[in-house]
Amino acid sequence: MSQTPTFALNYAPHLGLNSPDSGMFQHHAGGDPVDQIRFMAEQGFTALEDNWMKARDIETQNRIGRELERQNMTMGVIVNTLVYERPSFVLNDRNERDRLVQEVRETAEVARRVGATYVTTLSGTVHPSLPRDYQTANMIENLKWAGAAAAEESLVLALEPINHKGWPGTFMTEVGHAHLIAKAVDMPSVKLLYDFWHQQIHGGDLITNLDLAWDQIGYVQIADNPGRSVPGSGEINYAPILRRLAERGFDGIVGLEFENPAPGKAGERAVIEAVRVIDPR
């Protein structure tokens, strides 16, 4: 039986960051995703996210969806865009636009099984010769088409700017640029995913960027830097950041998109304690 939530915000542990079988609490709960969800609920977590959901078999997706419903937990982001190593959204190409729309339709089939609304959407890489402003215009136009499909499927495309160090050549790397794009698209089905770890690498100023981009933020993720590890292990002071989220009435999901700080149960317990320390209770 789930316990009363012990956190002020809706934190979402994951079922695997760099591989589908590296769940955040697998040493406490075992390898079955459903057992891991039960353990998360017992610890007071109210959400879940999974970058690998589209790679899981349909039976597993259905089991995850049913368990989330039983635990009264919310499904956070699943990944929408599987093409990110070449130019994609920046192209003025009908075939690519059709592919982007079809990708949304395929993601929606998975999302329905697990009750997901927000789907991580990456920009792809820069065009090697097209000026940046034209690429931005193309992405806005392509998102209007993909966003219309998302609206029909009751999805929200969560635009995630990611850092160029880990993903060289990525087009959309900064929160301000993603905010511009989302605001220009101007659709409820296209919002910004603010990952504080990525933004820290691109210049920091995390709370100011949070306030400036507020009107387009639909989802947030956290990890410390360097190393993409547990909050409290690096240079980001998360307590005031999460306090600002709470003060502004954020009722969305805060994804825990990092690896555990140590192996085994000790590392898993460290995750729970780290979240308790920074949570604005």
Coordinates of C-alpha atoms in Angstrom, one line a residue, residues 52 79-89 96 99-100 103 120-126 160 162 166-172:
W52 CA 13.2 3.6 -22.7
V79 CA 10.9 9.9 -25.3
N80 CA 9.3 11.0 -28.6
T81 CA 12.2 11.8 -30.9
L82 CA 14.4 8.9 -31.7
V83 CA 16.3 10.8 -34.5
Y84 CA 18.7 13.3 -32.9
E85 CA 22.0 12.7 -34.6
R86 CA 21.2 14.5 -37.9
P87 CA 19.3 17.6 -39.0
S88 CA 15.6 17.0 -38.4
F89 CA 13.3 19.8 -37.2
E96 CA 10.8 15.0 -42.9
R99 CA 8.0 11.7 -40.5
L100 CA 7.9 14.0 -37.5
E103 CA 6.6 9.8 -35.0
T120 CA 10.6 14.4 -24.7
T121 CA 11.2 16.1 -28.1
L122 CA 14.8 16.9 -29.3
S123 CA 15.7 19.2 -32.1
G124 CA 18.2 17.1 -34.0
T125 CA 21.5 18.6 -35.1
V126 CA 22.2 21.9 -36.9
E160 CA 14.3 19.8 -24.4
I162 CA 20.4 19.6 -24.4
G166 CA 27.5 15.5 -24.6
W167 CA 25.6 15.8 -27.9
P168 CA 27.9 17.7 -30.3
G169 CA 26.1 19.6 -33.0
T170 CA 22.7 19.8 -31.3
F171 CA 20.6 22.7 -32.6
M172 CA 18.6 23.6 -29.6

